[in-house]
Structure formats: structure tokens, C-alpha cells
Short mmCIF file of C-alpha atoms in Angstrom, two decimals:
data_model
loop_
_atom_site.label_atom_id
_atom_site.label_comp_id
_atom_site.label_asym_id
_atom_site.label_seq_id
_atom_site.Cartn_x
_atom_site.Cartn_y
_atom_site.Cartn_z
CA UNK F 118 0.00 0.00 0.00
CA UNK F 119 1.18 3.87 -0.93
CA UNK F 120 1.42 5.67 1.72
CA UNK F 121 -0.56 9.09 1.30
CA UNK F 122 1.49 11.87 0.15
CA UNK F 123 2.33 14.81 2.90
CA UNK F 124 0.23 17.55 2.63
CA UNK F 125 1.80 20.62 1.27
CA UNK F 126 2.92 23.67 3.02
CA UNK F 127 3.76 27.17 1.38
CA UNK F 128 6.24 29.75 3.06
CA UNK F 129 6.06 32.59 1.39
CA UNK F 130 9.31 34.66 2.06
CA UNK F 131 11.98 33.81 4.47
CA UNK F 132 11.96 32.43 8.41
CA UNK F 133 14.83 33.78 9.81
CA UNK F 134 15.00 33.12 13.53
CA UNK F 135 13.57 29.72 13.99
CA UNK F 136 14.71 27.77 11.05
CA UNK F 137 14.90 25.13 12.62
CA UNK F 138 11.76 24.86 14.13
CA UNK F 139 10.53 25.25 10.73
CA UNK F 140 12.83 22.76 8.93
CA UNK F 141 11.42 20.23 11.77
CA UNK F 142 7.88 20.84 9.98
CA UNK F 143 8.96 18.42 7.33
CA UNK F 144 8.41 15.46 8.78
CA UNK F 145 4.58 16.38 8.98
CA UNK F 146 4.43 18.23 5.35
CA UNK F 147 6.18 19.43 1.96
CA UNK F 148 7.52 22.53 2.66
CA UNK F 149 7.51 25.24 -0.45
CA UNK F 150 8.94 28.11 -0.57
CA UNK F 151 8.57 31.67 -2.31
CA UNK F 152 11.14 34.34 -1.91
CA UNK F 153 11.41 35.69 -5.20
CA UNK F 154 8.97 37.43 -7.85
CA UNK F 155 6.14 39.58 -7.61
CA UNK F 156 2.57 40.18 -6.80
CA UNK F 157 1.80 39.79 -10.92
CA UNK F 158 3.55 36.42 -10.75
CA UNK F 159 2.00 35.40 -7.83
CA UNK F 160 -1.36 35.64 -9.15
CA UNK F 161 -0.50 34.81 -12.00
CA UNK F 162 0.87 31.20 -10.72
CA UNK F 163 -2.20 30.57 -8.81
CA UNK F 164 -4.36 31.29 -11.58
CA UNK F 165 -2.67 28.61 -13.72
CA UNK F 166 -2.52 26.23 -11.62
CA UNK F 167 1.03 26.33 -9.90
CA UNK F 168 0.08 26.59 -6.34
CA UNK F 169 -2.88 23.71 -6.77
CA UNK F 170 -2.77 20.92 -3.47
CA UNK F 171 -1.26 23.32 -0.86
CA UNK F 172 -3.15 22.88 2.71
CA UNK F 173 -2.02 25.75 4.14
CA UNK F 174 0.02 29.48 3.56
CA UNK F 175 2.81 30.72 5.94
CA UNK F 176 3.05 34.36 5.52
CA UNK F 177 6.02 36.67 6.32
CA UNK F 178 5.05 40.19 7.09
CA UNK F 179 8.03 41.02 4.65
CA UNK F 180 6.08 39.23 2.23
CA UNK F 181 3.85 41.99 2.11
CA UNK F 182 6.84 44.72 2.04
CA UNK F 183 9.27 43.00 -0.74
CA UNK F 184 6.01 42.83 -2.67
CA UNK F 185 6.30 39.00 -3.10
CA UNK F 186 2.50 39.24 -2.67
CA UNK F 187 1.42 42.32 -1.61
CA UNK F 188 -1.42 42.89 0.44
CA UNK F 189 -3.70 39.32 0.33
CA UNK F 190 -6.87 41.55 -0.64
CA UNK F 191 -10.25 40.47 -2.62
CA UNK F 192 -8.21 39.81 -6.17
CA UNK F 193 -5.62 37.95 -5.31
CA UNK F 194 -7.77 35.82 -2.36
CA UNK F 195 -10.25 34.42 -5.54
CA UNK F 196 -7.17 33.27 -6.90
CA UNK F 197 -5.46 31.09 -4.43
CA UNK F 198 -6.09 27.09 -4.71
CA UNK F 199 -9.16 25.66 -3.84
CA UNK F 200 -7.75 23.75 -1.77
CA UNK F 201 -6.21 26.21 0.58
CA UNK F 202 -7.75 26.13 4.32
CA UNK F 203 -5.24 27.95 6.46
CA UNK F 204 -3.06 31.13 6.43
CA UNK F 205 -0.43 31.77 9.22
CA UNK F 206 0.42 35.18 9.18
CA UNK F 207 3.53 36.43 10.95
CA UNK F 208 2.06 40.06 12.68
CA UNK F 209 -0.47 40.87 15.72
CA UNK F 210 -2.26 42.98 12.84
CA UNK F 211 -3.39 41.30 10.41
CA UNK F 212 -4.85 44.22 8.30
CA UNK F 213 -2.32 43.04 5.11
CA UNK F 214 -5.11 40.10 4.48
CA UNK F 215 -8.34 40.42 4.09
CA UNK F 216 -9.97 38.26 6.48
CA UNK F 217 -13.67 39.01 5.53
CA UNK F 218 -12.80 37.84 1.85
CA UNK F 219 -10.97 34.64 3.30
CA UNK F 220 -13.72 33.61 5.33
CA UNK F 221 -15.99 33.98 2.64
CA UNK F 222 -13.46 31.14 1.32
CA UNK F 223 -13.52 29.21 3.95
CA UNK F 224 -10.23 29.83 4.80
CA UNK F 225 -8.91 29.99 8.38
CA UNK F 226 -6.48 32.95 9.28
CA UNK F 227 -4.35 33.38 12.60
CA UNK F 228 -2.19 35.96 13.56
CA UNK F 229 0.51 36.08 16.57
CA UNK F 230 -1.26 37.73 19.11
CA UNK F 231 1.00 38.35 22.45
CA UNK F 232 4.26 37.52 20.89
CA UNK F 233 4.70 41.45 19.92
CA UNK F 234 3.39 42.92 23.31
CA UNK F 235 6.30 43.69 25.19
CA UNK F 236 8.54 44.82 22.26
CA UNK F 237 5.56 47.01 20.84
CA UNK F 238 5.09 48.10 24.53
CA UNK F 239 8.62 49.06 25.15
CA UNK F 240 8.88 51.05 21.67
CA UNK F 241 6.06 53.15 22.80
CA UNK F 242 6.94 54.18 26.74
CA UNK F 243 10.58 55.06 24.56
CA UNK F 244 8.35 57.05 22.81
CA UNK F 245 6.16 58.52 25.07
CA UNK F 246 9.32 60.22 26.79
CA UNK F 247 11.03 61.14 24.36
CA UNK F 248 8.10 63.31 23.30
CA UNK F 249 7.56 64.56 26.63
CA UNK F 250 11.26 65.56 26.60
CA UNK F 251 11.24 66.76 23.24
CA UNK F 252 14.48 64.84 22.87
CA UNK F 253 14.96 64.88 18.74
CA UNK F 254 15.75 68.78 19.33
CA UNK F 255 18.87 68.27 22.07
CA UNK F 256 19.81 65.02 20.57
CA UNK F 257 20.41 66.32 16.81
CA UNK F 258 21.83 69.65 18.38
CA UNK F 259 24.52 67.54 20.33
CA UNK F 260 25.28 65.30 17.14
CA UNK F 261 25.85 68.80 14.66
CA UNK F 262 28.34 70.08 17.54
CA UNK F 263 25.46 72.48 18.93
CA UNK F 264 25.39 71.11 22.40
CA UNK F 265 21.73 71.69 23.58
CA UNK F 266 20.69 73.52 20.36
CA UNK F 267 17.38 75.35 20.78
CA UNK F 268 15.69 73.03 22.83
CA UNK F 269 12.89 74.30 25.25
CA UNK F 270 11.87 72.68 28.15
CA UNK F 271 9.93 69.17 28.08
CA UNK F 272 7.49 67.76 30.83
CA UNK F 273 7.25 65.14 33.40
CA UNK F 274 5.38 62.18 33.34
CA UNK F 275 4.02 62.76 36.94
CA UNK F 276 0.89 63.26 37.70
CA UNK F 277 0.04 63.50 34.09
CA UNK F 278 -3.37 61.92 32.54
CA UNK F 279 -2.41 58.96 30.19
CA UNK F 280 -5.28 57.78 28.01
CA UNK F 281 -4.81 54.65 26.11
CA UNK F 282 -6.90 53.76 23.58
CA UNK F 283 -7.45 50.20 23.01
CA UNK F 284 -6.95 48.11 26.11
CA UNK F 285 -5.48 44.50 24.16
CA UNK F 286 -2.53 42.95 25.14
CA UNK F 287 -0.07 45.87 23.70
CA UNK F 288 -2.21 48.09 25.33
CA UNK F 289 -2.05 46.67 28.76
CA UNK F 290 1.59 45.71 28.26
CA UNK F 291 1.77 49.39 27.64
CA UNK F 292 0.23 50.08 30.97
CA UNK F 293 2.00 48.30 33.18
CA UNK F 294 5.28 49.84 31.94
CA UNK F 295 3.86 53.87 32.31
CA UNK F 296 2.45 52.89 35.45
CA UNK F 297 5.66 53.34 37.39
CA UNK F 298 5.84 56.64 36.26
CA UNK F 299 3.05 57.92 37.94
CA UNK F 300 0.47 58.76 35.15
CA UNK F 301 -2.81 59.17 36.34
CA UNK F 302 -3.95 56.03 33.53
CA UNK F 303 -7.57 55.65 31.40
CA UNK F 304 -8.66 53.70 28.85
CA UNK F 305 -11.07 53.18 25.90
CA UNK F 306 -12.09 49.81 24.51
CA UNK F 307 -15.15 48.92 22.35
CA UNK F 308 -16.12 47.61 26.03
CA UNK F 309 -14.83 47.72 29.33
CA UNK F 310 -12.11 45.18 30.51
CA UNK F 311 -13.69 42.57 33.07
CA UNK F 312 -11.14 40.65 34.09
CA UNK F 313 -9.00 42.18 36.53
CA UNK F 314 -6.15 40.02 35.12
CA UNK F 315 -7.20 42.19 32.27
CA UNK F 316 -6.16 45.18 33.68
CA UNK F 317 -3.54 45.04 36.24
CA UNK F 318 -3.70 48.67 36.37
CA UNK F 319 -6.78 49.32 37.59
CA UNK F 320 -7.20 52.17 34.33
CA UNK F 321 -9.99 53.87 34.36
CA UNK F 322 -12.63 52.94 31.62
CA UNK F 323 -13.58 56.26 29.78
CA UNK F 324 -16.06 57.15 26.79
CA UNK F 325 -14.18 58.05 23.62
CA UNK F 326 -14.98 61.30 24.04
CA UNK F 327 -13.95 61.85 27.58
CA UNK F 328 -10.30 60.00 26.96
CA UNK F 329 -9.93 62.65 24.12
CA UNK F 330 -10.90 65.36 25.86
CA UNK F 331 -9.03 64.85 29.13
CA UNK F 332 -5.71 63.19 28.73
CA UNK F 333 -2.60 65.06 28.08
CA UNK F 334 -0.82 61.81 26.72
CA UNK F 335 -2.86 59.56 24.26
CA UNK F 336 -1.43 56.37 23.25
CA UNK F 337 -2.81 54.54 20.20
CA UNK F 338 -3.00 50.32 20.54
CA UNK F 339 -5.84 49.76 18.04
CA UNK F 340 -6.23 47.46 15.27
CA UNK F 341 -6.47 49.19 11.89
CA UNK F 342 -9.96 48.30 10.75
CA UNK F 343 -13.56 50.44 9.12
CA UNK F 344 -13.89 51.54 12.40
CA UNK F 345 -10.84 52.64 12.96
CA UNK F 346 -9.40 53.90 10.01
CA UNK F 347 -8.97 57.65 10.45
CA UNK F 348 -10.56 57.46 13.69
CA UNK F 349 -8.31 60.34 14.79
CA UNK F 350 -8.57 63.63 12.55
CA UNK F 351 -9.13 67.24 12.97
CA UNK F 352 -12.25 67.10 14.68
CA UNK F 353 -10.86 65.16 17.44
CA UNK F 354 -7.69 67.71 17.49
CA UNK F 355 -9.64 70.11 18.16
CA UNK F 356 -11.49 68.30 20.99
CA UNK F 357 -8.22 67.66 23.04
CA UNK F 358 -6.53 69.74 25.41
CA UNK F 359 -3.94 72.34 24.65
CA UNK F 360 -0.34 70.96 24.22
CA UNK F 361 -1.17 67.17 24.48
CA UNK F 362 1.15 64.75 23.58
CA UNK F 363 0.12 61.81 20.80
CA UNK F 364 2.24 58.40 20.83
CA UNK F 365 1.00 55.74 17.82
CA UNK F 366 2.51 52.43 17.56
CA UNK F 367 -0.51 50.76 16.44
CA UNK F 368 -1.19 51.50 12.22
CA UNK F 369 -0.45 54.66 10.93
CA UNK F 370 -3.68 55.35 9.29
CA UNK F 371 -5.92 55.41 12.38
CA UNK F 372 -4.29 58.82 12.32
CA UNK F 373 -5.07 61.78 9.61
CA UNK F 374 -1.19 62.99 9.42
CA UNK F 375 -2.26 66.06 7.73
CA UNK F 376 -4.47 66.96 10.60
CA UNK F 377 -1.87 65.40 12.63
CA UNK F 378 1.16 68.14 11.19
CA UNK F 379 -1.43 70.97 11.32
CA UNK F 380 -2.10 70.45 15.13
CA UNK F 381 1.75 70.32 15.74
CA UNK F 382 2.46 73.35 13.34
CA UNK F 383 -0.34 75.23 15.41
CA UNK F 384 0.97 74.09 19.16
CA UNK F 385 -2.06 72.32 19.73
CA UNK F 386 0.10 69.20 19.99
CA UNK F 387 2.77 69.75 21.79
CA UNK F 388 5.51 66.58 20.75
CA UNK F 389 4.74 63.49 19.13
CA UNK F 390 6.04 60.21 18.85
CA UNK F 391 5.43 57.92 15.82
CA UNK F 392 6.50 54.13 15.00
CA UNK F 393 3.87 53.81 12.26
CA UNK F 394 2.81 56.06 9.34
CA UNK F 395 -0.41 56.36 7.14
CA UNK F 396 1.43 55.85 3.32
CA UNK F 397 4.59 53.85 4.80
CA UNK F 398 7.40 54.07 4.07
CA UNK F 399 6.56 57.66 2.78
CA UNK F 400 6.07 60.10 5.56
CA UNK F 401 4.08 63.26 5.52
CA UNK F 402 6.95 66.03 4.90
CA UNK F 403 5.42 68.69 7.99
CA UNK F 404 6.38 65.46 9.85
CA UNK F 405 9.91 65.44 9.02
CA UNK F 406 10.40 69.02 9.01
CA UNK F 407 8.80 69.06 12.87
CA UNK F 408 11.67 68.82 15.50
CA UNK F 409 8.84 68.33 17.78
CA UNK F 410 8.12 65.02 16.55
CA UNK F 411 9.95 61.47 17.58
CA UNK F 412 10.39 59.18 14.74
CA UNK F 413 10.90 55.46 14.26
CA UNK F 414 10.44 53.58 11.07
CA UNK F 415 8.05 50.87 12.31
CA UNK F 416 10.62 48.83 14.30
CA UNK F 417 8.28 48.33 17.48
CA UNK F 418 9.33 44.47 17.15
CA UNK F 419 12.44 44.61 15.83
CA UNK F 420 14.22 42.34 18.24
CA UNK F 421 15.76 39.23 17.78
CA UNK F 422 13.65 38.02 20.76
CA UNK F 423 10.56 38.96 19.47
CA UNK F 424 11.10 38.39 15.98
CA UNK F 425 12.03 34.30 17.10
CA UNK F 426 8.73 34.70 19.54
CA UNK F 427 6.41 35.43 16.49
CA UNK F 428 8.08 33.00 14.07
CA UNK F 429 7.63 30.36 16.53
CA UNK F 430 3.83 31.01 16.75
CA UNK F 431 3.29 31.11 13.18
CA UNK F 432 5.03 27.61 13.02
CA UNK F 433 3.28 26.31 16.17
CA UNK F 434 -0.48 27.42 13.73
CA UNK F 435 1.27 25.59 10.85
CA UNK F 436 1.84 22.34 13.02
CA UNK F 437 -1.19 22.61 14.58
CA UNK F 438 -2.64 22.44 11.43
CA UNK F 439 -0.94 19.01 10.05
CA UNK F 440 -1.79 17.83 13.92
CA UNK F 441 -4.91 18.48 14.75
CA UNK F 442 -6.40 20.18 11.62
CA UNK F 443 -7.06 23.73 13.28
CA UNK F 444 -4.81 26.90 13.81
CA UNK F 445 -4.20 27.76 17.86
CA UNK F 446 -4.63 31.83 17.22
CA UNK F 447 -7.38 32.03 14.60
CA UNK F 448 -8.29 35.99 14.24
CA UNK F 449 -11.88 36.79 15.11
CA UNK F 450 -13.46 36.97 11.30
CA UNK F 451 -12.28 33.67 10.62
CA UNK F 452 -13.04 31.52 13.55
CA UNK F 453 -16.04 29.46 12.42
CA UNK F 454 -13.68 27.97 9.33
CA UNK F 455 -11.05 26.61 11.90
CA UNK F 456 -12.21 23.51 11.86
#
């Protein structure tokens, strides 16, 4: 009798820090790989027929940003093999795929939620003072042989009001780091935390409104979605208090940057501090020009620890798969097909 062939498994880009663990997936499944070509190729290959029999898709975030794919929207999802059921993505958002459209396919998606929370955490309390401090001034000053340069003076974190919008596990990550600092800390979620495991913090559960209107920090932890897309904008600068400081690690485009550079250019905003952008890589130029503004190019889990941590969970999905026949971190749109 012949035994039954493995079923097939497609990386799509490169595992860097847990080859291993992924090499080990071969006893369970044919491992394919993709790390060159385009998003025209791509589609093209699954349209004739190239990518027919794969099981399941293991997908780099730098899939998405060498353009091996692109973003896994309505076009290219028709496309992909009928007999595709699962997608491991490598990224706590997983706005690059359309999850709507997969489920519609009956396709299963996780993500790697947890793995990114301290790092993302981390990035944004760096952040978060350096904007209170102003710190791009003094630091490029000092590096041009100007000492201090013009710098002004910053704030302290004391006693300050630190709204944090979007209470998830970055978000409460994110608290338990400020709260040393003595920030007097509230929160908006779609609904209030329960769990006091939840929030260790004991934040205070705000409206929308009232977090706008009364912190002098805001920190952004959302997922970019409908809702949330441009959920911050000119109207809502306007709303909040005079000089308040705006930290975003989350997804650029849950921010209008032009309302954004016109609230810093008018001292509305005092300092900002930004890990994520609304056209990455391009950055709105009143950004660049603004000394008051902190800058990062999206590197909130750029660490070898945490770049291992997520690889690992998208190959623990993948073996779950070949296992047990369902992912362990399904995202919410797509839980009914992880079967």
C-alpha cells in the first residue's frame, strides 16, 4: 500500500530566527517556498494552476513589504487554490489580508497575538518620553556640535493623565510599563475590561470622548480596521486639550497625518512620537520638518527576541494544522472555518 502523500505547506518569504523549528515541519508536510517574484507572478501562478494541493500558507510580514504578494486583498484571495484552508500570518495585525474575503473562502487565518506585546510596549513608553522631553531637538543639536541647540523645556510624566486607547494585550503591556511613572492612567475599549487580570492597572474605563478630551498623553493600541481607520482627525484635534502629547505604535492610518502636522504646526500638539505612518514608508513632509516630533520607522518588534517569539507562533499554527487540523490563534473573522 502507498502511503498518502504529505500535505503541502507554502512559506512565502523567508523564516529567519527559527529555522529550525521550521525545517522540523517536514516530517509532517512538503515545505515550499517563495522568496522571489512579484505580486503579478503570484497571481498569475495561482491562476494557472502552480500553487494547486497546498493545505495551508505561511506568511512573512516582509512578504507583504518586498512585494512577493502584496497585500492578500479580494483579487488575489479568488485566486489562491481551492484547496487552501489555512493562512499563518507572521504580525499581531493582520490588516495586510483580508480576512472578511478569506472567510468567505472558507479559509482559516491566525495571527501572533501576544508575541509582539512587550517589544511594541517598550517602543512606545521610549516614545512617550522622548516626546515629553522633546528629545529629537537636544539630541540632533549635540550630534551637529550644537550642544543643547534650541531646545525648550519638556514635561514630566508625573501626575500626568495617560489615556490609552485600546486596552489588548499591547495596550495593557503598555500600561503596566507607564504605570511606574506615575500617570494618572484611562482607557477606551469597544467595552470595558472585566477581568481584573485584564487590567492590572486598575485604568480607568472612559467614553471616547472623555479619553480625548481629558488626557494630556494619548497612546494609540488599536487594530487598523472600518472603524478605525482615520478614527483620529481634525475634529478630534480640536477636541483635546492644549499641548497634548500623541504616541502611535498601532497602524499609521488610524491617524489623519495632515491633521496630525497641522495640530503640531499650530501648538495644539505639543511633541509626538510615531512608530507607524499612514502611506509607509513615505512620511508626511510637515512630519519630518517638525523637530517636535519622535520618529521610528516601524521597528516596534524589531528584536531578535521577538522576531524568534512570532516566528515560533506562526510555526506552532502551521503544526497545529498538520496535527490536529485547526490553527491555535485564529483571528476573530475567521473563527467558524477553523475547523
Amino acid at each position: 500500500m502507498t502511503a498518502s502523500p504529505k500535505p503541502i505547506v507554502l512559506l512565502l518569504g523567508e523564516v529567519l530566527h527559527a529555522q529550525d523549528e521550521w525545517n522540523a515541519l517536514s516530517s509532517l508536510a512538503e515545505l515550499r517556498q517563495i522568496n522571489t517574484g512579484d505580486r503579478e507572478e503570484f497571481m498569475s501562478d495561482c491562476a494557472a494552476g502552480v500553487h494547486n494541493g497546498i493545505l495551508a500558507i505561511s506568511r512573512t510580514y516582509d512578504s507583504v513589504e518586498v512585494r512577493l504578494t502584496g497585500r492578500f486583498d479580494r483579487d488575489l484571495i479568488r485566486l489562491l487554490p481551492q484547496t487552501l484552508k489555512f493562512i499563518s500570518h507572521n504580525g499581531a495585525g493582520y490588516d495586510q489580508i483580508d480576512a472578511e474575503a478569506c472567510a468567505n473562502r472558507g479559509i482559516a487565518v491566525s495571527n501572533t497575538p501576544g508575541a509582539a506585546d512587550a517589544s511594541t510596549a517598550t517602543t512606545a513608553i521610549y516614545l512617550l518620553l522622548g516626546a515629553l522631553r522633546r528629545v529629537h531637538i537636544p539630541a540632533t543639536a549635540l550630534r551637529a556640535g550644537k550642544w543643547r541647540g534650541s531646545m525648550g523645556l519638556g514635561h514630566d510624566p508625573e501626575g500626568k493623565t495617560l489615556g490609552i486607547l485600546g486596552m489588548g494585550g499591547i495596550g495593557t503591556a503598555f500600561a503596566l510599563r507607564a504605570a511606574p511613572f506615575d500617570f494618572h492612567l484611562q482607557y477606551h475599549n469597544r467595552n470595558p475590561v472585566v477581568h481584573p487580570s485584564k487590567n492590572p492597572t486598575n485604568a480607568k474605563y472612559v467614553s471616547f470622548e472623555e479619553l480625548i478630551r481629558t488626557s494630556d498623553v494619548i497612546s494609540i493600541h488599536l487594530p487598523l480596521n472600518d472603524t478605525t481607520r482615520g478614527l483620529i482627525g481634525r475634529k478630534e484635534f480640536q477636541m483635546m486639550k492644549d499641548g497634548v502629547v500623541i504616541v502611535n505604535t498601532a497602524r499609521g492610518k488610524i491617524i489623519d497625518e495632515a491633521a496630525l502636522v497641522e495640530a503640531l504646526e499650530q501648538g495644539k500638539v505639543f511633541a509626538a512620537g510615531l512608530d507607524v505612518y499612514e502611506r509607509e514608508p513615505k512620511i508626511h513632509p510637515g512630519l519630518i520638518k517638525n523637530d517636535n516630533v519622535v520618529l521610528m520607522p516601524h521597528i516596534g518588534t524589531a528584536t531578535m527576541e521577538t522576531q524568534r517569539k512570532m516566528e515560533i507562533l506562526v510555526i506552532d499554527n502551521i503544526r497545529n494544522v498538520l496535527e490536529e487540523g485547526s490553527l491555535l490563534t485564529p483571528v476573530v473573522e475567521t473563527r467558524s472555518h477553523n475547523l
